[in-house]
Amino acid sequence: QLQLQESGPGLVKPSETLSLTCAVSGGSISSSSYYWGWIRQPPGKGLEWVGSIYFSGSTYYNPSLRSRVTISVDTSKNQFSLKLSSVTATDTAVYYCARLAKYSGSCLDYWGQGTLVTVSS
Amino acid sequence: QSVLTQPPSVSAAPGQKVTISCSGSSSNIGDNYVSWYQQLPGTAPKLLIYENNDRPSGIPDRFSGSKSGTSATLGITGLQTGDEADYYCGARDSSLSAYVFGTGTKVTVL
């Protein structure tokens, strides 16, 4: 059974860089059938797609976040990472990592449990 | 800044049926498959429907999906208290080269 687990600091200061990692187990991140993505959810609000990456390194980012987001993949460790720079309080959210299935209508079929990141001094 | 529009809430009595609409445009729903996600309180979203109307293994047939033009609909029949959750539609957007979500709908079982 595929599992995704987010990790990283739960508290980040304004103007600094948020960094999270998603460890994938029970399957290979190098599969050609999937992208790997980040989704966030501010407290009490809806879901927002942050971006996705393919095992080759190709990335797709939310246009509204593109200037601040970097997603990378480490196939040797079977994990991928998110960096969001110049954070403000509006970046406070639960961050989820998920698998995006290319050949099933681009659905997000497996999700991590999520990790809350608070931006505060 | 959700691109897909859903009603904020729907409700019905146990055993009844609810439908949730998801309205988009030609670049997302009109051009790509729609998925639906269920988010129970305090948990991560879970895939409920993919490719407009297919259910992953383990999802009961009380949940169904459909799509017409630039809109999609999720139906839940035989409503149960355990179905109380937030539901989101999602789809690729060909113009944005992005994945977009709906605004979300809270289902309440009366």
PDB file of C-alpha atoms in Angstrom:
ATOM      1  CA  GLN A   1       0.000   0.000   0.000  1.00  0.00           C
ATOM      2  CA  LEU A   2       1.407   3.339  -1.051  1.00  0.00           C
ATOM      3  CA  GLN A   3       2.074   5.789   1.760  1.00  0.00           C
ATOM      4  CA  LEU A   4       3.131   9.429   1.691  1.00  0.00           C
ATOM      5  CA  GLN A   5       4.488  11.227   4.729  1.00  0.00           C
ATOM      6  CA  GLU A   6       5.140  14.958   4.987  1.00  0.00           C
ATOM      7  CA  SER A   7       7.862  16.321   7.252  1.00  0.00           C
ATOM      8  CA  GLY A   8       9.327  19.707   8.048  1.00  0.00           C
ATOM      9  CA  PRO A   9       9.176  22.629  10.473  1.00  0.00           C
ATOM     10  CA  GLY A  10       5.750  23.496  11.818  1.00  0.00           C
ATOM     11  CA  LEU A  11       6.673  27.124  12.388  1.00  0.00           C
ATOM     12  CA  VAL A  12       8.314  29.486   9.912  1.00  0.00           C
ATOM     13  CA  LYS A  13       9.079  33.172  10.353  1.00  0.00           C
ATOM     14  CA  PRO A  14       7.701  35.766   7.931  1.00  0.00           C
ATOM     15  CA  SER A  15       9.968  36.452   4.934  1.00  0.00           C
ATOM     16  CA  GLU A  16      11.781  33.130   5.401  1.00  0.00           C
ATOM     17  CA  THR A  17      11.536  29.970   3.292  1.00  0.00           C
ATOM     18  CA  LEU A  18       9.138  27.139   4.054  1.00  0.00           C
ATOM     19  CA  SER A  19      10.681  23.722   3.368  1.00  0.00           C
ATOM     20  CA  LEU A  20       8.823  20.414   3.398  1.00  0.00           C
ATOM     21  CA  THR A  21       9.655  16.888   2.281  1.00  0.00           C
ATOM     22  CA  CYS A  22       7.336  14.075   1.277  1.00  0.00           C
ATOM     23  CA  ALA A  23       8.663  10.545   1.738  1.00  0.00           C
ATOM     24  CA  VAL A  24       7.048   7.922  -0.475  1.00  0.00           C
ATOM     25  CA  SER A  25       6.916   4.273   0.620  1.00  0.00           C
ATOM     26  CA  GLY A  26       5.271   1.207  -0.873  1.00  0.00           C
ATOM     27  CA  GLY A  27       5.922   2.372  -4.433  1.00  0.00           C
ATOM     28  CA  SER A  28       8.529   3.995  -6.637  1.00  0.00           C
ATOM     29  CA  ILE A  29       8.590   7.713  -7.227  1.00  0.00           C
ATOM     30  CA  SER A  30      10.258   6.935 -10.560  1.00  0.00           C
ATOM     31  CA  SER A  31       7.132   5.367 -12.042  1.00  0.00           C
ATOM     32  CA  SER A  32       6.282   6.880 -15.424  1.00  0.00           C
ATOM     33  CA  SER A  33       2.565   6.792 -14.603  1.00  0.00           C
ATOM     34  CA  TYR A  34       2.504   9.429 -11.914  1.00  0.00           C
ATOM     35  CA  TYR A  35       3.255  12.990 -10.986  1.00  0.00           C
ATOM     36  CA  TRP A  36       3.838  13.992  -7.373  1.00  0.00           C
ATOM     37  CA  GLY A  37       2.268  17.123  -5.979  1.00  0.00           C
ATOM     38  CA  TRP A  38       1.710  19.530  -3.140  1.00  0.00           C
ATOM     39  CA  ILE A  39      -1.684  20.868  -2.104  1.00  0.00           C
ATOM     40  CA  ARG A  40      -2.376  23.259   0.750  1.00  0.00           C
ATOM     41  CA  GLN A  41      -5.412  24.199   2.811  1.00  0.00           C
ATOM     42  CA  PRO A  42      -5.516  27.354   4.969  1.00  0.00           C
ATOM     43  CA  PRO A  43      -7.386  26.846   8.256  1.00  0.00           C
ATOM     44  CA  GLY A  44     -11.112  26.686   7.607  1.00  0.00           C
ATOM     45  CA  LYS A  45     -10.699  27.173   3.854  1.00  0.00           C
ATOM     46  CA  GLY A  46     -10.608  25.122   0.669  1.00  0.00           C
ATOM     47  CA  LEU A  47      -7.910  23.221  -1.183  1.00  0.00           C
ATOM     48  CA  GLU A  48      -5.285  24.974  -3.294  1.00  0.00           C
ATOM     49  CA  TRP A  49      -2.941  23.147  -5.663  1.00  0.00           C
ATOM     50  CA  VAL A  50       0.639  24.333  -5.194  1.00  0.00           C
ATOM     51  CA  GLY A  51       2.481  22.367  -7.857  1.00  0.00           C
ATOM     52  CA  SER A  52       3.575  18.988  -9.207  1.00  0.00           C
ATOM     53  CA  ILE A  53       6.740  17.251 -10.347  1.00  0.00           C
ATOM     54  CA  TYR A  54       7.550  14.262 -12.545  1.00  0.00           C
ATOM     55  CA  PHE A  55      10.384  11.882 -11.673  1.00  0.00           C
ATOM     56  CA  SER A  56      12.398  13.400 -14.532  1.00  0.00           C
ATOM     57  CA  GLY A  57      12.226  16.785 -12.821  1.00  0.00           C
ATOM     58  CA  SER A  58       9.569  18.441 -14.987  1.00  0.00           C
ATOM     59  CA  THR A  59       7.478  20.773 -12.872  1.00  0.00           C
ATOM     60  CA  TYR A  60       4.112  22.517 -13.006  1.00  0.00           C
ATOM     61  CA  TYR A  61       3.326  25.324 -10.583  1.00  0.00           C
ATOM     62  CA  ASN A  62       0.252  27.269  -9.532  1.00  0.00           C
ATOM     63  CA  PRO A  63       0.553  30.511 -11.524  1.00  0.00           C
ATOM     64  CA  SER A  64      -0.228  32.564  -8.423  1.00  0.00           C
ATOM     65  CA  LEU A  65       2.700  30.995  -6.520  1.00  0.00           C
ATOM     66  CA  ARG A  66       5.148  30.358  -9.360  1.00  0.00           C
ATOM     67  CA  SER A  67       7.575  33.131  -8.436  1.00  0.00           C
ATOM     68  CA  ARG A  68       8.047  31.717  -4.931  1.00  0.00           C
ATOM     69  CA  VAL A  69       7.757  27.934  -5.362  1.00  0.00           C
ATOM     70  CA  THR A  70      10.354  25.292  -6.097  1.00  0.00           C
ATOM     71  CA  ILE A  71       9.538  21.575  -6.127  1.00  0.00           C
ATOM     72  CA  SER A  72      12.331  19.047  -6.485  1.00  0.00           C
ATOM     73  CA  VAL A  73      12.619  15.266  -6.546  1.00  0.00           C
ATOM     74  CA  ASP A  74      15.227  12.885  -5.137  1.00  0.00           C
ATOM     75  CA  THR A  75      14.700   9.497  -6.756  1.00  0.00           C
ATOM     76  CA  SER A  76      17.517   7.918  -4.746  1.00  0.00           C
ATOM     77  CA  LYS A  77      15.633   8.657  -1.531  1.00  0.00           C
ATOM     78  CA  ASN A  78      12.168   8.166  -3.062  1.00  0.00           C
ATOM     79  CA  GLN A  79      11.049  11.576  -1.918  1.00  0.00           C
ATOM     80  CA  PHE A  80      10.184  15.007  -3.221  1.00  0.00           C
ATOM     81  CA  SER A  81      10.346  18.427  -1.625  1.00  0.00           C
ATOM     82  CA  LEU A  82       8.685  21.824  -1.552  1.00  0.00           C
ATOM     83  CA  LYS A  83      10.282  25.196  -0.970  1.00  0.00           C
ATOM     84  CA  LEU A  84       8.168  28.333  -0.696  1.00  0.00           C
ATOM     85  CA  SER A  85      10.096  31.547  -0.282  1.00  0.00           C
ATOM     86  CA  SER A  86       9.219  34.916   1.252  1.00  0.00           C
ATOM     87  CA  VAL A  87       6.355  33.502   3.266  1.00  0.00           C
ATOM     88  CA  THR A  88       3.688  35.606   4.951  1.00  0.00           C
ATOM     89  CA  ALA A  89       0.828  34.782   7.289  1.00  0.00           C
ATOM     90  CA  THR A  90      -1.338  33.950   4.279  1.00  0.00           C
ATOM     91  CA  ASP A  91       0.885  30.922   3.638  1.00  0.00           C
ATOM     92  CA  THR A  92      -0.224  29.396   6.936  1.00  0.00           C
ATOM     93  CA  ALA A  93      -1.936  26.151   5.976  1.00  0.00           C
ATOM     94  CA  VAL A  94      -1.997  22.392   6.200  1.00  0.00           C
ATOM     95  CA  TYR A  95       0.287  21.177   3.434  1.00  0.00           C
ATOM     96  CA  TYR A  96      -0.496  17.827   1.825  1.00  0.00           C
ATOM     97  CA  CYS A  97       1.606  15.805  -0.568  1.00  0.00           C
ATOM     98  CA  ALA A  98      -0.184  13.544  -3.018  1.00  0.00           C
ATOM     99  CA  ARG A  99       0.233  11.304  -6.048  1.00  0.00           C
ATOM    100  CA  LEU A 100      -1.319  12.442  -9.309  1.00  0.00           C
ATOM    101  CA  ALA A 101      -2.204   9.601 -11.672  1.00  0.00           C
ATOM    102  CA  LYS A 102      -1.501  10.566 -15.276  1.00  0.00           C
ATOM    103  CA  TYR A 103      -3.684   7.887 -16.812  1.00  0.00           C
ATOM    104  CA  SER A 104      -6.694   8.047 -14.517  1.00  0.00           C
ATOM    105  CA  GLY A 105      -7.930  11.446 -15.510  1.00  0.00           C
ATOM    106  CA  SER A 106      -5.172  13.202 -13.571  1.00  0.00           C
ATOM    107  CA  CYS A 107      -6.732  12.350 -10.233  1.00  0.00           C
ATOM    108  CA  LEU A 108      -4.991  12.671  -6.876  1.00  0.00           C
ATOM    109  CA  ASP A 109      -5.311   9.078  -5.734  1.00  0.00           C
ATOM    110  CA  TYR A 110      -3.082   8.918  -2.666  1.00  0.00           C
ATOM    111  CA  TRP A 111      -2.585  11.651  -0.087  1.00  0.00           C
ATOM    112  CA  GLY A 112      -0.352  12.168   2.907  1.00  0.00           C
ATOM    113  CA  GLN A 113      -1.912  12.994   6.261  1.00  0.00           C
ATOM    114  CA  GLY A 114      -0.872  16.633   5.985  1.00  0.00           C
ATOM    115  CA  THR A 115       1.309  18.873   8.109  1.00  0.00           C
ATOM    116  CA  LEU A 116       0.357  22.241   9.555  1.00  0.00           C
ATOM    117  CA  VAL A 117       2.784  25.050   8.840  1.00  0.00           C
ATOM    118  CA  THR A 118       2.269  28.303  10.703  1.00  0.00           C
ATOM    119  CA  VAL A 119       3.945  31.505   9.570  1.00  0.00           C
ATOM    120  CA  SER A 120       4.535  33.697  12.584  1.00  0.00           C
ATOM    121  CA  SER A 121       7.318  35.605  14.274  1.00  0.00           C
TER     122      SER A 121
ATOM    123  CA  GLN B   1      -8.802  31.610  -5.839  1.00  0.00           C
ATOM    124  CA  SER B   2     -10.753  28.466  -6.802  1.00  0.00           C
ATOM    125  CA  VAL B   3     -11.540  28.189 -10.485  1.00  0.00           C
ATOM    126  CA  LEU B   4     -14.380  25.703 -10.097  1.00  0.00           C
ATOM    127  CA  THR B   5     -17.619  26.791  -8.407  1.00  0.00           C
ATOM    128  CA  GLN B   6     -19.612  24.634  -5.992  1.00  0.00           C
ATOM    129  CA  PRO B   7     -22.535  25.410  -3.660  1.00  0.00           C
ATOM    130  CA  PRO B   8     -21.292  26.115  -0.115  1.00  0.00           C
ATOM    131  CA  SER B   9     -23.572  23.563   1.484  1.00  0.00           C
ATOM    132  CA  VAL B  10     -26.232  20.938   0.874  1.00  0.00           C
ATOM    133  CA  SER B  11     -28.259  18.917   3.358  1.00  0.00           C
ATOM    134  CA  ALA B  12     -30.768  16.094   3.516  1.00  0.00           C
ATOM    135  CA  ALA B  13     -32.165  13.543   5.902  1.00  0.00           C
ATOM    136  CA  PRO B  14     -30.630  10.091   6.356  1.00  0.00           C
ATOM    137  CA  GLY B  15     -31.478   7.807   3.473  1.00  0.00           C
ATOM    138  CA  GLN B  16     -32.170  10.654   1.104  1.00  0.00           C
ATOM    139  CA  LYS B  17     -30.158  11.824  -1.906  1.00  0.00           C
ATOM    140  CA  VAL B  18     -28.034  14.916  -2.428  1.00  0.00           C
ATOM    141  CA  THR B  19     -26.348  16.284  -5.525  1.00  0.00           C
ATOM    142  CA  ILE B  20     -23.403  18.661  -5.642  1.00  0.00           C
ATOM    143  CA  SER B  21     -22.689  20.719  -8.731  1.00  0.00           C
ATOM    144  CA  CYS B  22     -19.286  21.846  -9.977  1.00  0.00           C
ATOM    145  CA  SER B  23     -19.159  24.564 -12.615  1.00  0.00           C
ATOM    146  CA  GLY B  24     -16.054  25.323 -14.639  1.00  0.00           C
ATOM    147  CA  SER B  25     -15.003  26.371 -18.107  1.00  0.00           C
ATOM    148  CA  SER B  26     -13.899  24.993 -21.453  1.00  0.00           C
ATOM    149  CA  SER B  27     -10.258  24.872 -20.331  1.00  0.00           C
ATOM    150  CA  ASN B  28     -10.831  22.681 -17.282  1.00  0.00           C
ATOM    151  CA  ILE B  29     -14.022  20.620 -16.992  1.00  0.00           C
ATOM    152  CA  GLY B  30     -14.828  21.104 -20.669  1.00  0.00           C
ATOM    153  CA  ASP B  31     -11.459  19.710 -21.738  1.00  0.00           C
ATOM    154  CA  ASN B  32     -10.461  17.261 -18.999  1.00  0.00           C
ATOM    155  CA  TYR B  33     -11.721  14.587 -16.650  1.00  0.00           C
ATOM    156  CA  VAL B  34     -13.271  15.543 -13.319  1.00  0.00           C
ATOM    157  CA  SER B  35     -12.427  13.988  -9.967  1.00  0.00           C
ATOM    158  CA  TRP B  36     -14.240  14.279  -6.650  1.00  0.00           C
ATOM    159  CA  TYR B  37     -12.702  14.198  -3.179  1.00  0.00           C
ATOM    160  CA  GLN B  38     -14.233  13.633   0.240  1.00  0.00           C
ATOM    161  CA  GLN B  39     -12.677  15.301   3.274  1.00  0.00           C
ATOM    162  CA  LEU B  40     -13.978  14.050   6.606  1.00  0.00           C
ATOM    163  CA  PRO B  41     -13.437  16.431   9.547  1.00  0.00           C
ATOM    164  CA  GLY B  42      -9.801  16.646  10.569  1.00  0.00           C
ATOM    165  CA  THR B  43      -8.544  14.276   7.880  1.00  0.00           C
ATOM    166  CA  ALA B  44      -6.847  14.426   4.502  1.00  0.00           C
ATOM    167  CA  PRO B  45      -8.987  14.421   1.358  1.00  0.00           C
ATOM    168  CA  LYS B  46      -9.764  11.041  -0.181  1.00  0.00           C
ATOM    169  CA  LEU B  47     -10.422  10.236  -3.836  1.00  0.00           C
ATOM    170  CA  LEU B  48     -14.090   9.445  -4.356  1.00  0.00           C
ATOM    171  CA  ILE B  49     -14.611   9.631  -8.128  1.00  0.00           C
ATOM    172  CA  TYR B  50     -12.138   9.797 -11.023  1.00  0.00           C
ATOM    173  CA  GLU B  51     -12.510  10.131 -14.786  1.00  0.00           C
ATOM    174  CA  ASN B  52     -15.916  11.792 -14.274  1.00  0.00           C
ATOM    175  CA  ASN B  53     -17.774   8.717 -13.061  1.00  0.00           C
ATOM    176  CA  ASP B  54     -15.456   5.896 -11.975  1.00  0.00           C
ATOM    177  CA  ARG B  55     -15.073   4.822  -8.375  1.00  0.00           C
ATOM    178  CA  PRO B  56     -11.803   3.592  -6.820  1.00  0.00           C
ATOM    179  CA  SER B  57     -11.881   0.220  -5.156  1.00  0.00           C
ATOM    180  CA  GLY B  58     -13.694   0.396  -1.829  1.00  0.00           C
ATOM    181  CA  ILE B  59     -15.920   3.360  -2.652  1.00  0.00           C
ATOM    182  CA  PRO B  60     -19.588   2.304  -2.428  1.00  0.00           C
ATOM    183  CA  ASP B  61     -21.893   2.711  -5.407  1.00  0.00           C
ATOM    184  CA  ARG B  62     -23.958   5.190  -3.395  1.00  0.00           C
ATOM    185  CA  PHE B  63     -21.495   7.735  -4.785  1.00  0.00           C
ATOM    186  CA  SER B  64     -21.770   8.597  -8.468  1.00  0.00           C
ATOM    187  CA  GLY B  65     -20.410  11.235 -10.813  1.00  0.00           C
ATOM    188  CA  SER B  66     -21.411  12.727 -14.118  1.00  0.00           C
ATOM    189  CA  LYS B  67     -20.229  15.445 -16.463  1.00  0.00           C
ATOM    190  CA  SER B  68     -21.906  17.523 -19.132  1.00  0.00           C
ATOM    191  CA  GLY B  69     -20.124  20.278 -21.006  1.00  0.00           C
ATOM    192  CA  THR B  70     -18.397  22.523 -18.498  1.00  0.00           C
ATOM    193  CA  SER B  71     -20.227  21.205 -15.423  1.00  0.00           C
ATOM    194  CA  ALA B  72     -20.038  18.091 -13.291  1.00  0.00           C
ATOM    195  CA  THR B  73     -22.218  16.597 -10.600  1.00  0.00           C
ATOM    196  CA  LEU B  74     -21.603  14.337  -7.622  1.00  0.00           C
ATOM    197  CA  GLY B  75     -24.537  12.336  -6.331  1.00  0.00           C
ATOM    198  CA  ILE B  76     -24.828  10.629  -2.970  1.00  0.00           C
ATOM    199  CA  THR B  77     -27.774   8.294  -2.401  1.00  0.00           C
ATOM    200  CA  GLY B  78     -28.842   6.567   0.802  1.00  0.00           C
ATOM    201  CA  LEU B  79     -27.273   9.385   2.817  1.00  0.00           C
ATOM    202  CA  GLN B  80     -25.569   8.289   6.054  1.00  0.00           C
ATOM    203  CA  THR B  81     -24.288  10.277   9.022  1.00  0.00           C
ATOM    204  CA  GLY B  82     -20.791   9.136   8.071  1.00  0.00           C
ATOM    205  CA  ASP B  83     -21.148  11.045   4.794  1.00  0.00           C
ATOM    206  CA  GLU B  84     -20.993  14.376   6.628  1.00  0.00           C
ATOM    207  CA  ALA B  85     -17.895  15.931   5.120  1.00  0.00           C
ATOM    208  CA  ASP B  86     -16.573  18.537   2.736  1.00  0.00           C
ATOM    209  CA  TYR B  87     -16.579  17.539  -0.930  1.00  0.00           C
ATOM    210  CA  TYR B  88     -14.348  19.025  -3.606  1.00  0.00           C
ATOM    211  CA  CYS B  89     -14.271  18.652  -7.355  1.00  0.00           C
ATOM    212  CA  GLY B  90     -10.984  18.868  -9.204  1.00  0.00           C
ATOM    213  CA  ALA B  91      -9.676  18.890 -12.758  1.00  0.00           C
ATOM    214  CA  ARG B  92      -6.680  19.814 -14.886  1.00  0.00           C
ATOM    215  CA  ASP B  93      -6.830  23.211 -16.489  1.00  0.00           C
ATOM    216  CA  SER B  94      -5.301  23.110 -19.954  1.00  0.00           C
ATOM    217  CA  SER B  95      -4.877  26.891 -20.215  1.00  0.00           C
ATOM    218  CA  LEU B  96      -3.231  27.313 -16.825  1.00  0.00           C
ATOM    219  CA  SER B  97      -1.226  24.053 -17.065  1.00  0.00           C
ATOM    220  CA  ALA B  98      -2.379  23.553 -13.511  1.00  0.00           C
ATOM    221  CA  TYR B  99      -4.705  21.505 -11.365  1.00  0.00           C
ATOM    222  CA  VAL B 100      -7.733  23.358 -10.052  1.00  0.00           C
ATOM    223  CA  PHE B 101     -10.144  22.609  -7.250  1.00  0.00           C
ATOM    224  CA  GLY B 102     -13.711  23.558  -6.582  1.00  0.00           C
ATOM    225  CA  THR B 103     -14.706  25.885  -3.768  1.00  0.00           C
ATOM    226  CA  GLY B 104     -15.936  22.958  -1.702  1.00  0.00           C
ATOM    227  CA  THR B 105     -19.365  21.855  -0.459  1.00  0.00           C
ATOM    228  CA  LYS B 106     -20.262  20.892   3.080  1.00  0.00           C
ATOM    229  CA  VAL B 107     -22.746  18.034   3.287  1.00  0.00           C
ATOM    230  CA  THR B 108     -24.919  17.938   6.387  1.00  0.00           C
ATOM    231  CA  VAL B 109     -27.111  14.994   7.328  1.00  0.00           C
ATOM    232  CA  LEU B 110     -30.163  16.364   9.108  1.00  0.00           C
TER     233      LEU B 110
END
